[in-house]
mmCIF file of C-alpha atoms in Angstrom:
data_model
loop_
_atom_site.group_PDB
_atom_site.id
_atom_site.type_symbol
_atom_site.label_atom_id
_atom_site.label_comp_id
_atom_site.label_asym_id
_atom_site.label_seq_id
_atom_site.Cartn_x
_atom_site.Cartn_y
_atom_site.Cartn_z
ATOM 1 C CA MET A 1 93.448 100.845 72.511
ATOM 2 C CA ILE A 2 94.434 103.717 70.519
ATOM 3 C CA LYS A 3 90.994 105.361 69.560
ATOM 4 C CA THR A 4 90.510 105.435 72.775
ATOM 5 C CA LEU A 5 94.130 107.571 73.434
ATOM 6 C CA LEU A 6 93.212 110.018 71.093
ATOM 7 C CA ASN A 7 92.158 112.847 73.261
ATOM 8 C CA LEU A 8 95.170 112.104 75.202
ATOM 9 C CA SER A 9 98.241 112.082 72.456
ATOM 10 C CA HIS A 10 97.528 116.314 72.178
ATOM 11 C CA VAL A 11 99.686 116.470 75.391
ATOM 12 C CA ASP A 12 102.840 116.999 74.290
ATOM 13 C CA GLU A 13 101.868 119.888 72.345
ATOM 14 C CA GLY A 14 101.085 121.719 75.429
ATOM 15 C CA LEU A 15 105.331 121.834 76.685
ATOM 16 C CA THR A 16 105.509 124.677 74.886
ATOM 17 C CA HIS A 17 103.015 126.913 76.634
ATOM 18 C CA CYS A 18 105.429 125.550 80.372
ATOM 19 C CA VAL A 19 107.186 129.141 80.199
ATOM 20 C CA HIS A 20 108.036 129.018 84.568
ATOM 21 C CA ASP A 21 110.371 126.654 85.979
ATOM 22 C CA ILE A 22 111.815 125.678 89.356
ATOM 23 C CA ARG A 23 114.520 122.828 90.336
ATOM 24 C CA LEU A 24 114.428 121.291 93.098
ATOM 25 C CA THR A 25 117.104 119.635 94.778
ATOM 26 C CA PHE A 26 116.973 116.079 96.837
ATOM 27 C CA ALA A 27 120.203 114.529 97.672
ATOM 28 C CA GLU A 28 122.115 113.109 94.298
ATOM 29 C CA LEU A 29 118.989 113.948 92.182
ATOM 30 C CA SER A 30 117.736 117.602 90.683
ATOM 31 C CA ILE A 31 114.382 117.750 89.350
ATOM 32 C CA THR A 32 113.206 120.903 87.030
ATOM 33 C CA VAL A 33 109.426 121.470 87.200
ATOM 34 C CA HIS A 34 108.102 123.725 84.247
ATOM 35 C CA SER A 35 104.167 124.758 84.061
ATOM 36 C CA ASN A 36 102.237 127.669 82.330
ATOM 37 C CA GLU A 37 101.305 128.610 86.053
ATOM 38 C CA ALA A 38 103.488 130.796 87.357
ATOM 39 C CA MET A 39 101.620 130.715 90.771
ATOM 40 C CA LEU A 40 101.948 126.639 91.207
ATOM 41 C CA LEU A 41 105.390 126.639 90.831
ATOM 42 C CA ALA A 42 105.708 129.545 94.109
ATOM 43 C CA ALA A 43 103.613 127.384 95.891
ATOM 44 C CA LEU A 44 105.797 124.315 95.374
ATOM 45 C CA ALA A 45 108.443 126.670 96.501
ATOM 46 C CA ASP A 46 107.158 127.169 99.811
ATOM 47 C CA TYR A 47 106.435 123.107 100.206
ATOM 48 C CA TYR A 48 109.730 122.020 99.680
ATOM 49 C CA ARG A 49 111.277 125.393 101.206
ATOM 50 C CA SER A 50 113.118 122.450 103.543
ATOM 51 C CA TYR A 51 114.418 120.841 100.904
ATOM 52 C CA LEU A 52 115.717 123.683 98.851
ATOM 53 C CA LYS A 53 119.335 124.348 100.562
ATOM 54 C CA THR A 54 121.700 121.264 98.557
ATOM 55 C CA LYS A 55 122.716 122.777 95.292
ATOM 56 C CA THR A 56 124.504 119.081 93.976
ATOM 57 C CA SER A 57 123.060 117.086 92.308
ATOM 58 C CA THR A 58 124.353 114.185 89.728
ATOM 59 C CA THR A 59 121.033 113.491 87.919
ATOM 60 C CA SER A 60 118.666 115.832 86.845
ATOM 61 C CA LEU A 61 115.326 115.189 85.371
ATOM 62 C CA ASP A 62 112.793 117.164 83.863
ATOM 63 C CA LEU A 63 108.769 117.316 84.546
ATOM 64 C CA TYR A 64 105.793 119.513 83.029
ATOM 65 C CA VAL A 65 103.123 120.664 84.877
ATOM 66 C CA ILE A 66 99.962 121.494 82.899
ATOM 67 C CA GLU A 67 97.411 123.581 84.269
ATOM 68 C CA GLN A 68 94.037 122.821 82.254
ATOM 69 C CA SER A 69 90.564 121.492 82.088
ATOM 70 C CA VAL A 70 90.625 117.498 82.974
ATOM 71 C CA ILE A 71 90.828 115.274 80.091
ATOM 72 C CA GLY A 72 90.397 111.545 79.721
ATOM 73 C CA ASP A 73 87.243 111.215 81.820
ATOM 74 C CA ASP A 74 85.261 108.810 78.283
ATOM 75 C CA LEU A 75 88.214 106.751 78.202
ATOM 76 C CA ASP A 76 88.152 102.851 79.602
ATOM 77 C CA TRP A 77 90.832 102.699 82.063
ATOM 78 C CA LEU A 78 91.753 99.821 83.444
ATOM 79 C CA GLU A 79 91.745 100.181 87.651
ATOM 80 C CA VAL A 80 94.226 99.992 90.039
ATOM 81 C CA PRO A 81 94.227 97.509 92.296
ATOM 82 C CA ARG A 82 94.047 98.815 95.811
ATOM 83 C CA GLU A 83 95.862 97.083 99.505
ATOM 84 C CA ALA A 84 93.319 94.816 101.140
ATOM 85 C CA ASP A 85 92.747 97.280 103.914
ATOM 86 C CA LYS A 86 91.508 100.298 101.216
ATOM 87 C CA GLN A 87 88.405 100.746 99.542
ATOM 88 C CA GLY A 88 86.489 101.973 96.982
ATOM 89 C CA ARG A 89 87.713 103.111 92.773
ATOM 90 C CA LYS A 90 90.749 105.349 93.489
ATOM 91 C CA GLU A 91 92.939 105.601 89.706
ATOM 92 C CA GLY A 92 93.171 103.815 86.886
ATOM 93 C CA PHE A 93 95.674 103.570 83.954
ATOM 94 C CA LEU A 94 96.788 102.988 80.268
ATOM 95 C CA ASP A 95 99.562 102.233 79.196
ATOM 96 C CA VAL A 96 101.554 103.758 75.973
ATOM 97 C CA VAL A 97 104.107 103.111 74.099
ATOM 98 C CA ASP A 98 107.111 104.026 76.708
ATOM 99 C CA GLY A 99 104.804 104.712 79.157
ATOM 100 C CA ARG A 100 102.116 105.061 81.511
ATOM 101 C CA TRP A 101 98.745 107.528 82.173
ATOM 102 C CA ILE A 102 97.478 107.258 85.563
ATOM 103 C CA LYS A 103 94.174 108.979 86.391
ATOM 104 C CA LYS A 104 92.649 109.689 89.739
ATOM 105 C CA PHE A 105 88.884 109.203 89.678
ATOM 106 C CA LYS A 106 87.856 111.949 92.552
ATOM 107 C CA THR A 107 90.223 114.952 91.686
ATOM 108 C CA GLY A 108 90.591 114.007 87.198
ATOM 109 C CA MET A 109 93.753 114.582 86.877
ATOM 110 C CA ALA A 110 95.817 112.775 84.678
ATOM 111 C CA PHE A 111 99.673 111.854 84.734
ATOM 112 C CA LEU A 112 101.449 110.944 81.890
ATOM 113 C CA GLN A 113 105.141 108.724 83.748
ATOM 114 C CA ARG A 114 107.741 108.249 81.568
ATOM 115 C CA ARG A 115 111.007 107.857 82.128
ATOM 116 C CA GLU A 116 112.133 111.486 80.019
ATOM 117 C CA LYS A 117 109.098 114.698 80.676
ATOM 118 C CA ALA A 118 106.349 113.011 83.073
ATOM 119 C CA ILE A 119 104.268 114.970 82.364
ATOM 120 C CA ALA A 120 100.553 116.303 85.091
ATOM 121 C CA VAL A 121 97.559 117.557 83.306
ATOM 122 C CA GLY A 122 94.312 118.673 84.981
ATOM 123 C CA PRO A 123 93.437 121.438 87.496
ATOM 124 C CA CYS A 124 97.136 121.192 89.127
ATOM 125 C CA VAL A 125 96.574 124.110 91.311
ATOM 126 C CA THR A 126 93.826 123.391 93.387
ATOM 127 C CA ASN A 127 95.010 119.727 93.301
ATOM 128 C CA LEU A 128 98.865 120.321 94.746
ATOM 129 C CA ALA A 129 99.498 117.252 97.183
ATOM 130 C CA GLN A 130 98.152 115.096 94.055
ATOM 131 C CA ILE A 131 101.537 117.268 92.165
ATOM 132 C CA ILE A 132 103.653 116.756 95.376
ATOM 133 C CA ASN A 133 103.132 113.221 94.607
ATOM 134 C CA PHE A 134 104.167 112.888 91.324
ATOM 135 C CA ILE A 135 107.242 114.834 91.992
ATOM 136 C CA ASN A 136 108.366 112.024 94.030
ATOM 137 C CA ASN A 137 107.710 109.323 92.564
ATOM 138 C CA GLN A 138 110.306 110.270 90.254
ATOM 139 C CA PHE A 139 112.291 110.531 93.089
ATOM 140 C CA LEU A 140 111.258 107.026 93.811
ATOM 141 C CA ASN A 141 111.970 105.978 91.283
ATOM 142 C CA HIS A 142 115.515 106.617 90.931
ATOM 143 C CA TYR A 143 115.904 105.166 94.191
ATOM 144 C CA LEU A 144 113.811 101.830 93.335
ATOM 145 C CA ARG A 145 116.114 102.000 90.005
ATOM 146 C CA GLN A 146 119.361 101.426 92.722
ATOM 147 C CA GLY A 147 117.510 98.276 94.038
ATOM 148 C CA PHE A 148 116.167 99.957 97.088
ATOM 149 C CA THR A 149 112.888 98.848 98.789
ATOM 150 C CA LEU A 150 109.871 101.240 100.044
ATOM 151 C CA GLY A 151 108.887 100.438 102.838
ATOM 152 C CA HIS A 152 105.537 102.205 104.949
ATOM 153 C CA ALA A 153 107.414 104.301 108.049
ATOM 154 C CA SER A 154 108.005 107.636 109.306
ATOM 155 C CA ALA A 155 111.693 107.893 110.811
ATOM 156 C CA PHE A 156 113.806 110.797 112.716
ATOM 157 C CA SER A 157 117.008 111.075 113.068
ATOM 158 C CA VAL A 158 120.068 111.486 114.896
ATOM 159 C CA LYS A 159 123.281 112.981 113.897
ATOM 160 C CA GLY A 160 123.014 110.542 111.261
ATOM 161 C CA ASP A 161 121.634 107.710 113.067
ATOM 162 C CA VAL A 162 117.703 106.313 111.848
ATOM 163 C CA THR A 163 114.799 105.132 113.830
ATOM 164 C CA ALA A 164 111.896 104.386 111.648
ATOM 165 C CA ILE A 165 108.885 103.337 113.187
ATOM 166 C CA ALA A 166 106.321 100.884 110.780
ATOM 167 C CA ALA A 167 102.726 100.683 111.253
ATOM 168 C CA GLY A 168 99.626 100.038 108.618
ATOM 169 C CA SER A 169 97.106 102.991 107.876
ATOM 170 C CA GLY A 170 95.967 105.047 110.771
ATOM 171 C CA GLY A 171 98.239 103.215 113.419
ATOM 172 C CA GLY A 172 99.894 105.955 114.564
ATOM 173 C CA LYS A 173 103.122 106.242 113.231
ATOM 174 C CA SER A 174 103.044 109.618 112.487
ATOM 175 C CA THR A 175 102.057 111.166 115.495
ATOM 176 C CA LEU A 176 104.563 109.138 117.471
ATOM 177 C CA MET A 177 106.866 110.026 114.904
ATOM 178 C CA LEU A 178 106.186 113.931 115.726
ATOM 179 C CA ARG A 179 106.415 113.391 119.397
ATOM 180 C CA CYS A 180 109.757 112.110 118.856
ATOM 181 C CA LEU A 181 110.815 115.878 117.692
ATOM 182 C CA GLU A 182 109.777 117.199 121.034
ATOM 183 C CA ASN A 183 113.747 116.138 121.513
ATOM 184 C CA ALA A 184 116.024 118.669 119.641
ATOM 185 C CA GLU A 185 118.162 116.467 119.053
ATOM 186 C CA ARG A 186 115.782 113.953 115.912
ATOM 187 C CA ASP A 187 115.768 115.880 113.090
ATOM 188 C CA PHE A 188 112.895 114.778 110.159
ATOM 189 C CA LEU A 189 113.588 112.856 107.964
ATOM 190 C CA THR A 190 110.249 111.097 106.551
ATOM 191 C CA ASN A 191 106.299 110.190 107.851
ATOM 192 C CA ASP A 192 105.133 107.947 105.337
ATOM 193 C CA ARG A 193 107.641 105.920 102.971
ATOM 194 C CA LEU A 194 111.134 105.079 103.251
ATOM 195 C CA LEU A 195 113.849 103.897 101.357
ATOM 196 C CA LEU A 196 116.055 101.271 102.509
ATOM 197 C CA LYS A 197 119.637 99.190 101.920
ATOM 198 C CA LYS A 198 121.536 96.998 103.090
ATOM 199 C CA THR A 199 124.954 98.345 102.084
ATOM 200 C CA GLU A 200 128.811 98.369 103.260
ATOM 201 C CA LEU A 201 129.560 101.281 105.787
ATOM 202 C CA LYS A 202 133.513 100.252 106.021
ATOM 203 C CA LYS A 203 135.336 97.003 104.950
ATOM 204 C CA THR A 204 134.436 94.908 107.520
ATOM 205 C CA GLU A 205 130.877 96.587 108.954
ATOM 206 C CA GLN A 206 127.277 96.795 107.523
ATOM 207 C CA GLY A 207 124.518 99.038 107.877
ATOM 208 C CA THR A 208 121.025 99.616 106.480
ATOM 209 C CA SER A 209 121.036 103.104 104.288
ATOM 210 C CA ALA A 210 117.656 104.765 104.946
ATOM 211 C CA ILE A 211 116.940 107.242 102.445
ATOM 212 C CA GLY A 212 113.299 109.443 103.632
ATOM 213 C CA LEU A 213 111.010 111.036 100.694
ATOM 214 C CA ALA A 214 110.932 115.233 100.663
ATOM 215 C CA LYS A 215 106.939 115.024 101.915
ATOM 216 C CA LEU A 216 105.861 117.230 105.068
ATOM 217 C CA PRO A 217 103.731 114.942 107.632
ATOM 218 C CA ARG A 218 100.279 115.092 106.540
ATOM 219 C CA VAL A 219 98.154 113.864 110.056
ATOM 220 C CA ASN A 220 94.798 113.749 111.212
ATOM 221 C CA PRO A 221 93.219 116.522 113.753
ATOM 222 C CA GLY A 222 93.528 114.556 116.702
ATOM 223 C CA THR A 223 97.107 114.453 116.607
ATOM 224 C CA LEU A 224 97.293 118.445 116.088
ATOM 225 C CA LEU A 225 94.170 118.931 118.574
ATOM 226 C CA HIS A 226 97.208 116.731 121.737
ATOM 227 C CA SER A 227 99.584 118.439 120.559
ATOM 228 C CA ASP A 228 100.466 122.116 121.842
ATOM 229 C CA ARG A 229 103.625 122.904 119.848
ATOM 230 C CA LEU A 230 100.819 121.781 116.591
ATOM 231 C CA ARG A 231 97.355 122.918 117.631
ATOM 232 C CA HIS A 232 98.058 126.705 116.114
ATOM 233 C CA ILE A 233 97.482 124.768 112.672
ATOM 234 C CA LEU A 234 93.510 123.992 113.809
ATOM 235 C CA PRO A 235 91.038 126.756 113.295
ATOM 236 C CA GLU A 236 89.454 127.404 117.057
ATOM 237 C CA SER A 237 85.970 126.694 116.132
ATOM 238 C CA ARG A 238 87.461 123.296 114.724
ATOM 239 C CA GLN A 239 88.843 122.948 118.064
ATOM 240 C CA ASP A 240 85.761 123.195 119.533
ATOM 241 C CA VAL A 241 84.121 121.019 117.679
ATOM 242 C CA LEU A 242 86.850 118.151 117.678
ATOM 243 C CA CYS A 243 86.683 118.402 121.500
ATOM 244 C CA GLN A 244 83.659 116.935 121.766
ATOM 245 C CA ILE A 245 84.038 113.688 119.248
ATOM 246 C CA PRO A 246 84.463 110.448 121.101
ATOM 247 C CA ARG A 247 88.696 109.378 120.762
ATOM 248 C CA ASN A 248 87.606 106.410 119.314
ATOM 249 C CA GLU A 249 86.111 108.967 116.428
ATOM 250 C CA LEU A 250 88.999 110.862 116.443
ATOM 251 C CA TRP A 251 91.167 108.567 115.843
ATOM 252 C CA SER A 252 89.881 107.564 112.559
ATOM 253 C CA LEU A 253 88.173 110.910 110.941
ATOM 254 C CA GLU A 254 90.187 111.612 107.942
ATOM 255 C CA GLU A 255 91.057 115.276 107.385
ATOM 256 C CA LYS A 256 94.400 115.524 106.403
ATOM 257 C CA TYR A 257 96.785 118.817 107.562
ATOM 258 C CA ASP A 258 100.247 119.377 106.597
ATOM 259 C CA VAL A 259 103.051 120.134 109.190
ATOM 260 C CA GLN A 260 105.706 122.189 107.505
ATOM 261 C CA ILE A 261 108.738 121.130 109.976
ATOM 262 C CA GLU A 262 110.660 124.548 110.306
ATOM 263 C CA ASP A 263 107.790 126.389 111.161
ATOM 264 C CA ASN A 264 107.023 124.471 114.505
ATOM 265 C CA TYR A 265 110.102 122.272 114.840
ATOM 266 C CA GLY A 266 112.984 125.020 113.902
ATOM 267 C CA GLU A 267 115.510 125.321 111.170
ATOM 268 C CA ASN A 268 117.738 123.023 109.998
ATOM 269 C CA ARG A 269 115.517 120.155 111.476
ATOM 270 C CA VAL A 270 115.311 117.917 107.989
ATOM 271 C CA GLN A 271 117.090 115.426 106.495
ATOM 272 C CA LEU A 272 117.016 113.036 104.193
ATOM 273 C CA ALA A 273 119.524 110.214 104.293
ATOM 274 C CA GLY A 274 121.407 108.076 107.272
ATOM 275 C CA ASN A 275 122.088 104.588 108.432
ATOM 276 C CA LEU A 276 118.628 102.850 109.704
ATOM 277 C CA ALA A 277 120.164 101.936 113.595
ATOM 278 C CA ARG A 278 116.643 100.762 114.639
ATOM 279 C CA LEU A 279 113.203 99.884 113.469
ATOM 280 C CA ILE A 280 110.200 99.789 115.583
ATOM 281 C CA MET A 281 106.883 98.308 114.800
ATOM 282 C CA LEU A 282 103.621 99.577 116.153
ATOM 283 C CA ASP A 283 101.313 96.364 117.077
ATOM 284 C CA TRP A 284 99.231 98.603 119.997
ATOM 285 C CA SER A 285 95.390 99.194 120.451
ATOM 286 C CA LEU A 286 93.155 102.130 121.870
ATOM 287 C CA ASP A 287 90.742 98.890 123.057
ATOM 288 C CA SER A 288 94.092 97.007 125.431
ATOM 289 C CA SER A 289 94.109 97.664 128.571
ATOM 290 C CA GLU A 290 97.674 96.565 128.954
ATOM 291 C CA PRO A 291 100.610 98.760 130.035
ATOM 292 C CA THR A 292 103.055 100.246 126.968
ATOM 293 C CA GLN A 293 105.789 98.154 126.352
ATOM 294 C CA ILE A 294 108.244 97.584 124.285
ATOM 295 C CA GLU A 295 110.575 94.580 123.504
ATOM 296 C CA ARG A 296 113.348 93.572 120.497
ATOM 297 C CA VAL A 297 112.423 91.390 118.150
ATOM 298 C CA ASN A 298 114.518 88.601 116.755
ATOM 299 C CA LEU A 299 113.150 88.425 113.060
ATOM 300 C CA LEU A 300 114.621 85.356 112.140
ATOM 301 C CA GLN A 301 111.679 83.936 114.994
ATOM 302 C CA GLN A 302 109.139 86.373 114.332
ATOM 303 C CA ALA A 303 109.375 87.528 110.759
ATOM 304 C CA ASP A 304 105.292 88.718 110.590
ATOM 305 C CA VAL A 305 106.476 91.267 113.091
ATOM 306 C CA ILE A 306 107.335 93.273 110.066
ATOM 307 C CA GLU A 307 104.339 93.097 107.952
ATOM 308 C CA GLY A 308 102.974 96.792 108.194
ATOM 309 C CA LEU A 309 106.994 97.811 106.748
ATOM 310 C CA ARG A 310 105.389 96.128 103.607
ATOM 311 C CA LYS A 311 104.463 98.554 100.743
ATOM 312 C CA ARG A 312 104.304 98.376 96.482
ATOM 313 C CA PRO A 313 105.745 100.562 94.686
ATOM 314 C CA GLY A 314 102.406 101.594 93.108
ATOM 315 C CA PRO A 315 101.518 102.377 89.655
ATOM 316 C CA PHE A 316 104.542 105.003 89.190
ATOM 317 C CA TYR A 317 106.898 103.123 89.654
ATOM 318 C CA GLN A 318 109.145 102.282 86.199
ATOM 319 C CA ASP A 319 112.087 100.525 86.197
ATOM 320 C CA GLN A 320 115.427 101.689 83.881
ATOM 321 C CA ASP A 321 114.055 99.477 81.018
ATOM 322 C CA GLY A 322 110.933 101.589 80.561
ATOM 323 C CA ALA A 323 108.885 98.368 81.782
ATOM 324 C CA PHE A 324 105.772 98.584 84.685
ATOM 325 C CA ALA A 325 105.726 95.876 87.433
ATOM 326 C CA ASP A 326 102.685 93.810 87.781
ATOM 327 C CA LEU A 327 101.021 96.430 90.426
ATOM 328 C CA THR A 328 100.165 93.149 92.893
ATOM 329 C CA ALA A 329 103.602 92.514 93.021
ATOM 330 C CA ILE A 330 105.265 92.819 96.441
ATOM 331 C CA ASP A 331 108.453 92.051 98.105
ATOM 332 C CA SER A 332 108.360 89.439 100.641
ATOM 333 C CA VAL A 333 108.752 88.793 103.876
ATOM 334 C CA THR A 334 111.588 87.222 103.644
ATOM 335 C CA HIS A 335 113.492 90.013 100.876
ATOM 336 C CA TYR A 336 112.479 92.519 103.909
ATOM 337 C CA VAL A 337 114.281 90.661 106.598
ATOM 338 C CA SER A 338 117.262 90.226 104.323
ATOM 339 C CA GLU A 339 117.819 94.342 104.221
ATOM 340 C CA LEU A 340 117.309 94.626 107.765
ATOM 341 C CA ASP A 341 119.997 92.080 109.233
ATOM 342 C CA ASN A 342 121.729 95.139 110.085
ATOM 343 C CA VAL A 343 118.547 96.866 111.620
ATOM 344 C CA ALA A 344 117.563 96.388 115.769
ATOM 345 C CA VAL A 345 113.861 95.568 115.198
ATOM 346 C CA TYR A 346 111.221 96.197 117.934
ATOM 347 C CA ARG A 347 107.711 95.640 118.575
ATOM 348 C CA LEU A 348 105.885 98.326 120.501
ATOM 349 C CA THR A 349 102.933 96.821 122.429
ATOM 350 C CA GLY A 350 99.921 97.240 124.815
ATOM 351 C CA LYS A 351 97.521 100.699 124.685
ATOM 352 C CA ILE A 352 98.486 103.748 122.696
ATOM 353 C CA ASP A 353 99.849 106.323 124.958
ATOM 354 C CA PHE A 354 102.308 108.045 123.106
ATOM 355 C CA ASP A 355 103.880 109.989 126.148
ATOM 356 C CA ARG A 356 104.834 106.602 127.472
ATOM 357 C CA ALA A 357 106.058 105.632 124.080
ATOM 358 C CA TYR A 358 108.402 108.751 124.172
ATOM 359 C CA ASP A 359 109.957 107.790 127.124
ATOM 360 C CA LEU A 360 110.959 104.133 125.665
ATOM 361 C CA ILE A 361 112.437 105.357 122.602
ATOM 362 C CA ALA A 362 114.449 107.200 124.895
ATOM 363 C CA THR A 363 116.212 104.447 125.943
ATOM 364 C CA LEU A 364 116.982 103.340 122.644
ATOM 365 C CA ASP A 365 118.975 106.126 121.658
ATOM 366 C CA HIS A 366 121.462 105.337 124.579
ATOM 367 C CA SER A 367 121.659 101.758 124.263
#
């Protein structure tokens, strides 16, 4: 194993060339990103501009991003197991002293996950999304180490009360969350990952803390095409092509676009934390002829309803002692049910109708 890692061992020497830096502050955590490429840091500042207004933090760490050619292609990477609905070879890993190398097979990017001086190396400028994910994994680690549970959900907030929308990949949670932002009282909290933890609000009252991930909504073109507010993100020539695609094919088309909240919904519409008041599980279908409706769920009797909320921490999760979890491990349904003790859970069923769902969720805001 040591021999196979020789061409990765020199990476620390490159840290001295990372003379540019930017400080990103996310609630109580600040991350200083150092790089040898100033243009990359400018792109990160633009991406995270909705999250740069908080200046105070209690925890800080340093992360290094080295722009250079691909390394590690010749190594015998152990394959990271994928979730049941995912296919193909996506990423591999090799554990080292105090850390883990993770390799992205498609882009060639390599990441050294460790508690201090985590490193991204490779063609970083052309793979900004993976650098953003690496930064955000440090944020996730910070809260997972505090006992938070990871959920697969989008969410919005109204005066600190959070509504989460959960489903498996491709279930429509991002599209519905963006539709819900048409109400100006609602702020964006998260697009795809939600941290939650049962907590004491007052001496006689409990709640569930919800923390979003500092990542812009990243959606497929069908979401943009059917939104008057967001359609402009698509080039007109692309709109013409997409209009000819059948709805079923458009729904499953993988072609991601970032939605900058401040540009499209206005300033000060982004939050990172709140109290999780309700969870809506999407159990609707394109093929259904039933009307779209919402019903309250008793988790003591229907615990399996929240299956789509469960999410593995993934290969980047490193606990406080530096250990990496079993890559196939995931918290039990029972654990999630316990964390949701103080949350009103609903199930949205019938045919997929975002306008009708918007109206139904509005009734919950006032309930």
